[in-house]
Amino acid sequence: MSKRKKNWMQEHVSDPFVKKANSEGWRSRASFKLLEILDQDNLAMPGMVVVDLGAAPGGWSQVVSQRVKGNGLVIAVDLLEMSALPQVNFIQGDFAEQHTLDAVETVLSNREVGLVISDMAPNISGVKSLDQARWLNLAELAFDFAQQYLKQGGSVVIKCFEGEGAKQFRESVKSSFQKVHIRKPKASRDRSSEFFIVGLNKID
C-alpha cells in the first residue's frame, strides 16, 4: 500500500463523520453534508419528488428518502450499481443519455420534480486543469438536467470545486433561480476545494 493511501486510510478511519455515519446507519459521511444543507435551506419536504444524480453509494438518496416520506418520490441515477434503499427508485445509466432520461420519465409518471441534487465528482487524474474541466462538465450536466426537469419554484443542489470556471458556473445558476447560496458544510474536509451551489425557486 502506498504512503498516500495509508495516510488516507488512517484519516478515514479516525474521521468523526465516518464514525458517526457508521453508528447512525448512514451509507456515507457525505450524508451529513446534505443534512446540513437541507436544514439550512429548508429543502426536501414531505411529499416532494427528488432526483439524485450520481447517487451511488446512496448516502444522499438515503437522506432525502427519509425527508420526503409518505407520497414523496426519490429517483436515484448512477452509472454504478447501488444497493437497494427503501422508498428509492434506482436507475442505472448515464443521465445524459436519452434511454436513461426515458426511464426517469417513466418513473416520474408526469409528477413534477421539486428538487435535483448532485454530489458527483470526477475520477481524479492529478492534473489540476483536467480535473477541473471534468468537474465543470459534470456540474453543467446536472444543471442542464435541473433546468429541464425542475418545476417552477423547484430547487437544486450541485457539488462544485473552486477553480477555473467556478465563478462563471455560479453566474449561470443565478440566472435561473431567484436565490443562490454557496454552502461549505462542516463535513466537507478543510483541505477540499469543494463547495455546494444551492439554487432556490427556479424561474420559469
mmCIF file of C-alpha atoms in Angstrom:
data_model
loop_
_atom_site.group_PDB
_atom_site.id
_atom_site.type_symbol
_atom_site.label_atom_id
_atom_site.label_comp_id
_atom_site.label_asym_id
_atom_site.label_seq_id
_atom_site.Cartn_x
_atom_site.Cartn_y
_atom_site.Cartn_z
ATOM 1 C CA MET A 1 0.000 0.000 0.000
ATOM 2 C CA SER A 2 1.369 3.428 -0.947
ATOM 3 C CA LYS A 3 2.172 6.020 1.740
ATOM 4 C CA ARG A 4 -0.524 8.312 0.329
ATOM 5 C CA LYS A 5 -3.150 5.574 0.527
ATOM 6 C CA LYS A 6 -2.067 4.664 4.068
ATOM 7 C CA ASN A 7 -2.445 8.283 5.170
ATOM 8 C CA TRP A 8 -5.903 8.437 3.576
ATOM 9 C CA MET A 9 -6.966 5.205 5.313
ATOM 10 C CA GLN A 10 -5.762 6.477 8.686
ATOM 11 C CA GLU A 11 -7.605 9.771 8.195
ATOM 12 C CA HIS A 12 -10.747 7.966 7.034
ATOM 13 C CA VAL A 13 -10.840 5.588 9.997
ATOM 14 C CA SER A 14 -10.345 8.423 12.503
ATOM 15 C CA ASP A 15 -12.770 10.818 10.749
ATOM 16 C CA PRO A 16 -15.567 11.764 13.215
ATOM 17 C CA PHE A 17 -18.140 11.912 10.407
ATOM 18 C CA VAL A 18 -17.197 8.407 9.252
ATOM 19 C CA LYS A 19 -17.644 7.164 12.818
ATOM 20 C CA LYS A 20 -20.943 8.993 13.154
ATOM 21 C CA ALA A 21 -22.200 7.613 9.813
ATOM 22 C CA ASN A 22 -21.351 4.072 10.935
ATOM 23 C CA SER A 23 -23.016 4.475 14.322
ATOM 24 C CA GLU A 24 -26.169 6.102 12.906
ATOM 25 C CA GLY A 25 -26.550 3.779 9.917
ATOM 26 C CA TRP A 26 -25.813 6.222 7.098
ATOM 27 C CA ARG A 27 -24.209 4.839 3.961
ATOM 28 C CA SER A 28 -21.711 7.654 3.637
ATOM 29 C CA ARG A 29 -20.152 10.520 5.591
ATOM 30 C CA ALA A 30 -21.456 12.668 2.705
ATOM 31 C CA SER A 31 -24.924 12.231 4.187
ATOM 32 C CA PHE A 32 -24.027 14.872 6.783
ATOM 33 C CA LYS A 33 -23.199 17.402 4.062
ATOM 34 C CA LEU A 34 -26.683 17.112 2.611
ATOM 35 C CA LEU A 35 -28.392 17.018 6.012
ATOM 36 C CA GLU A 36 -26.809 20.365 6.877
ATOM 37 C CA ILE A 37 -27.738 21.910 3.515
ATOM 38 C CA LEU A 38 -31.331 20.675 3.716
ATOM 39 C CA ASP A 39 -31.710 22.182 7.166
ATOM 40 C CA GLN A 40 -30.090 25.487 6.199
ATOM 41 C CA ASP A 41 -32.244 25.972 3.122
ATOM 42 C CA ASN A 42 -35.423 24.183 4.199
ATOM 43 C CA LEU A 43 -35.367 21.644 1.368
ATOM 44 C CA ALA A 44 -36.815 18.131 0.826
ATOM 45 C CA MET A 45 -40.283 18.417 2.309
ATOM 46 C CA PRO A 46 -42.767 15.515 2.765
ATOM 47 C CA GLY A 47 -44.456 14.588 -0.500
ATOM 48 C CA MET A 48 -41.711 16.087 -2.677
ATOM 49 C CA VAL A 49 -40.239 14.476 -5.809
ATOM 50 C CA VAL A 50 -36.424 14.384 -5.683
ATOM 51 C CA VAL A 51 -33.907 13.242 -8.309
ATOM 52 C CA ASP A 52 -30.413 12.298 -7.074
ATOM 53 C CA LEU A 53 -27.803 12.378 -9.862
ATOM 54 C CA GLY A 54 -24.655 10.322 -9.385
ATOM 55 C CA ALA A 55 -26.317 8.696 -6.406
ATOM 56 C CA ALA A 56 -24.042 5.726 -5.551
ATOM 57 C CA PRO A 57 -23.392 4.561 -2.877
ATOM 58 C CA GLY A 58 -26.700 6.108 -1.801
ATOM 59 C CA GLY A 59 -25.855 8.411 1.104
ATOM 60 C CA TRP A 60 -27.811 11.354 -0.294
ATOM 61 C CA SER A 61 -30.722 9.212 -1.510
ATOM 62 C CA GLN A 62 -30.957 7.714 1.958
ATOM 63 C CA VAL A 63 -31.247 11.199 3.473
ATOM 64 C CA VAL A 64 -33.917 12.537 1.113
ATOM 65 C CA SER A 65 -35.953 9.328 1.206
ATOM 66 C CA GLN A 66 -36.384 9.881 4.947
ATOM 67 C CA ARG A 67 -37.294 13.529 4.426
ATOM 68 C CA VAL A 68 -39.945 13.229 1.681
ATOM 69 C CA LYS A 69 -41.793 10.281 3.311
ATOM 70 C CA GLY A 70 -45.412 9.346 2.569
ATOM 71 C CA ASN A 71 -46.293 10.049 -1.039
ATOM 72 C CA GLY A 72 -42.877 11.553 -1.827
ATOM 73 C CA LEU A 73 -40.702 10.059 -4.557
ATOM 74 C CA VAL A 74 -36.929 9.647 -4.826
ATOM 75 C CA ILE A 75 -35.261 8.684 -8.105
ATOM 76 C CA ALA A 76 -31.560 7.823 -7.876
ATOM 77 C CA VAL A 77 -29.446 7.678 -11.040
ATOM 78 C CA ASP A 78 -25.871 6.417 -11.402
ATOM 79 C CA LEU A 79 -23.612 4.603 -13.849
ATOM 80 C CA LEU A 80 -22.527 2.330 -10.990
ATOM 81 C CA GLU A 81 -24.633 -0.238 -9.207
ATOM 82 C CA MET A 82 -26.270 0.807 -5.966
ATOM 83 C CA SER A 83 -27.724 -1.421 -3.268
ATOM 84 C CA ALA A 84 -31.466 -1.019 -2.859
ATOM 85 C CA LEU A 85 -32.879 1.528 -0.429
ATOM 86 C CA PRO A 86 -36.450 1.708 0.880
ATOM 87 C CA GLN A 87 -38.592 4.248 -0.970
ATOM 88 C CA VAL A 88 -35.859 4.874 -3.589
ATOM 89 C CA ASN A 89 -36.254 4.078 -7.292
ATOM 90 C CA PHE A 90 -32.780 3.335 -8.668
ATOM 91 C CA ILE A 91 -31.975 3.686 -12.372
ATOM 92 C CA GLN A 92 -28.556 2.503 -13.531
ATOM 93 C CA GLY A 93 -27.360 4.530 -16.501
ATOM 94 C CA ASP A 94 -25.947 7.805 -17.783
ATOM 95 C CA PHE A 95 -28.470 10.591 -17.205
ATOM 96 C CA ALA A 96 -27.015 12.431 -20.198
ATOM 97 C CA GLU A 97 -28.294 9.643 -22.476
ATOM 98 C CA GLN A 98 -31.855 9.548 -23.773
ATOM 99 C CA HIS A 99 -32.694 5.983 -22.739
ATOM 100 C CA THR A 100 -31.847 6.850 -19.124
ATOM 101 C CA LEU A 101 -33.960 10.009 -19.301
ATOM 102 C CA ASP A 102 -36.791 7.903 -20.717
ATOM 103 C CA ALA A 103 -36.503 5.605 -17.685
ATOM 104 C CA VAL A 104 -36.600 8.633 -15.350
ATOM 105 C CA GLU A 105 -39.712 9.959 -17.077
ATOM 106 C CA THR A 106 -41.387 6.553 -16.781
ATOM 107 C CA VAL A 107 -40.850 6.537 -13.004
ATOM 108 C CA LEU A 108 -41.942 10.170 -12.721
ATOM 109 C CA SER A 109 -45.213 9.344 -14.434
ATOM 110 C CA ASN A 110 -45.963 13.066 -15.018
ATOM 111 C CA ARG A 111 -45.131 14.096 -11.435
ATOM 112 C CA GLU A 112 -43.195 17.361 -11.172
ATOM 113 C CA VAL A 113 -39.658 17.379 -9.747
ATOM 114 C CA GLY A 114 -39.213 19.681 -6.744
ATOM 115 C CA LEU A 115 -35.520 19.081 -6.022
ATOM 116 C CA VAL A 116 -32.481 17.906 -8.007
ATOM 117 C CA ILE A 117 -29.327 17.002 -6.064
ATOM 118 C CA SER A 118 -25.866 16.112 -7.366
ATOM 119 C CA ASP A 119 -22.830 15.071 -5.340
ATOM 120 C CA MET A 120 -20.929 13.979 -8.436
ATOM 121 C CA ALA A 121 -17.166 14.361 -8.652
ATOM 122 C CA PRO A 122 -14.791 13.210 -11.407
ATOM 123 C CA ASN A 123 -12.189 10.484 -11.086
ATOM 124 C CA ILE A 124 -9.068 12.376 -10.065
ATOM 125 C CA SER A 125 -6.192 12.285 -12.547
ATOM 126 C CA GLY A 126 -3.857 14.514 -10.555
ATOM 127 C CA VAL A 127 -3.714 17.033 -13.386
ATOM 128 C CA LYS A 128 -5.455 20.064 -11.911
ATOM 129 C CA SER A 129 -6.650 21.638 -15.160
ATOM 130 C CA LEU A 130 -8.010 18.315 -16.440
ATOM 131 C CA ASP A 131 -9.761 17.501 -13.160
ATOM 132 C CA GLN A 132 -11.328 20.968 -13.049
ATOM 133 C CA ALA A 133 -12.621 20.596 -16.611
ATOM 134 C CA ARG A 134 -14.118 17.205 -15.742
ATOM 135 C CA TRP A 135 -15.830 18.616 -12.656
ATOM 136 C CA LEU A 136 -17.225 21.545 -14.622
ATOM 137 C CA ASN A 137 -18.654 19.187 -17.224
ATOM 138 C CA LEU A 138 -20.459 17.145 -14.530
ATOM 139 C CA ALA A 139 -21.794 20.277 -12.841
ATOM 140 C CA GLU A 140 -23.084 21.651 -16.133
ATOM 141 C CA LEU A 141 -24.766 18.344 -16.963
ATOM 142 C CA ALA A 142 -26.513 18.351 -13.574
ATOM 143 C CA PHE A 143 -27.572 21.977 -14.084
ATOM 144 C CA ASP A 144 -28.910 21.211 -17.569
ATOM 145 C CA PHE A 145 -30.922 18.315 -16.138
ATOM 146 C CA ALA A 146 -32.323 20.568 -13.409
ATOM 147 C CA GLN A 147 -33.316 23.220 -15.927
ATOM 148 C CA GLN A 148 -35.133 20.605 -17.983
ATOM 149 C CA TYR A 149 -36.927 18.719 -15.212
ATOM 150 C CA LEU A 150 -37.417 21.052 -12.254
ATOM 151 C CA LYS A 151 -40.818 22.614 -11.836
ATOM 152 C CA GLN A 152 -41.193 26.350 -11.391
ATOM 153 C CA GLY A 153 -40.187 27.126 -7.812
ATOM 154 C CA GLY A 154 -38.052 23.977 -7.562
ATOM 155 C CA SER A 155 -34.527 23.861 -6.157
ATOM 156 C CA VAL A 156 -31.129 22.344 -6.956
ATOM 157 C CA VAL A 157 -28.004 21.351 -5.004
ATOM 158 C CA ILE A 158 -24.824 20.775 -7.032
ATOM 159 C CA LYS A 159 -21.334 19.901 -5.816
ATOM 160 C CA CYS A 160 -18.680 22.242 -7.195
ATOM 161 C CA PHE A 161 -14.945 22.867 -6.863
ATOM 162 C CA GLU A 162 -13.134 26.187 -6.653
ATOM 163 C CA GLY A 163 -11.027 26.942 -9.705
ATOM 164 C CA GLU A 164 -11.304 27.925 -13.324
ATOM 165 C CA GLY A 165 -14.919 28.145 -14.474
ATOM 166 C CA ALA A 166 -16.447 28.077 -10.979
ATOM 167 C CA LYS A 167 -17.398 31.759 -10.923
ATOM 168 C CA GLN A 168 -18.995 31.596 -14.380
ATOM 169 C CA PHE A 169 -20.925 28.483 -13.370
ATOM 170 C CA ARG A 170 -22.301 30.247 -10.282
ATOM 171 C CA GLU A 171 -23.478 33.083 -12.507
ATOM 172 C CA SER A 172 -25.266 30.605 -14.786
ATOM 173 C CA VAL A 173 -27.153 29.175 -11.825
ATOM 174 C CA LYS A 174 -28.049 32.669 -10.621
ATOM 175 C CA SER A 175 -29.702 33.392 -13.967
ATOM 176 C CA SER A 176 -32.211 30.553 -13.451
ATOM 177 C CA PHE A 177 -33.054 30.787 -9.723
ATOM 178 C CA GLN A 178 -34.429 33.563 -7.547
ATOM 179 C CA LYS A 179 -31.856 32.921 -4.822
ATOM 180 C CA VAL A 180 -28.468 31.188 -4.893
ATOM 181 C CA HIS A 181 -26.436 30.225 -1.813
ATOM 182 C CA ILE A 182 -22.905 28.875 -1.556
ATOM 183 C CA ARG A 183 -22.567 26.219 1.155
ATOM 184 C CA LYS A 184 -19.489 24.606 2.713
ATOM 185 C CA PRO A 185 -20.870 22.043 5.191
ATOM 186 C CA LYS A 186 -18.925 21.067 8.299
ATOM 187 C CA ALA A 187 -18.486 17.556 6.877
ATOM 188 C CA SER A 188 -16.507 18.966 3.918
ATOM 189 C CA ARG A 189 -12.838 18.451 4.689
ATOM 190 C CA ASP A 190 -10.909 21.680 5.257
ATOM 191 C CA ARG A 191 -8.347 20.895 2.572
ATOM 192 C CA SER A 192 -11.025 20.192 -0.026
ATOM 193 C CA SER A 193 -11.913 22.891 -2.540
ATOM 194 C CA GLU A 194 -15.450 21.555 -2.792
ATOM 195 C CA PHE A 195 -18.490 23.674 -2.110
ATOM 196 C CA PHE A 196 -22.159 23.332 -2.951
ATOM 197 C CA ILE A 197 -24.304 25.659 -5.021
ATOM 198 C CA VAL A 198 -27.908 25.786 -3.843
ATOM 199 C CA GLY A 199 -30.379 27.319 -6.300
ATOM 200 C CA LEU A 200 -33.759 28.153 -4.750
ATOM 201 C CA ASN A 201 -37.049 28.853 -6.510
ATOM 202 C CA LYS A 202 -36.451 28.109 -10.181
ATOM 203 C CA ILE A 203 -37.600 30.859 -12.505
ATOM 204 C CA ASP A 204 -39.911 29.559 -15.203
#
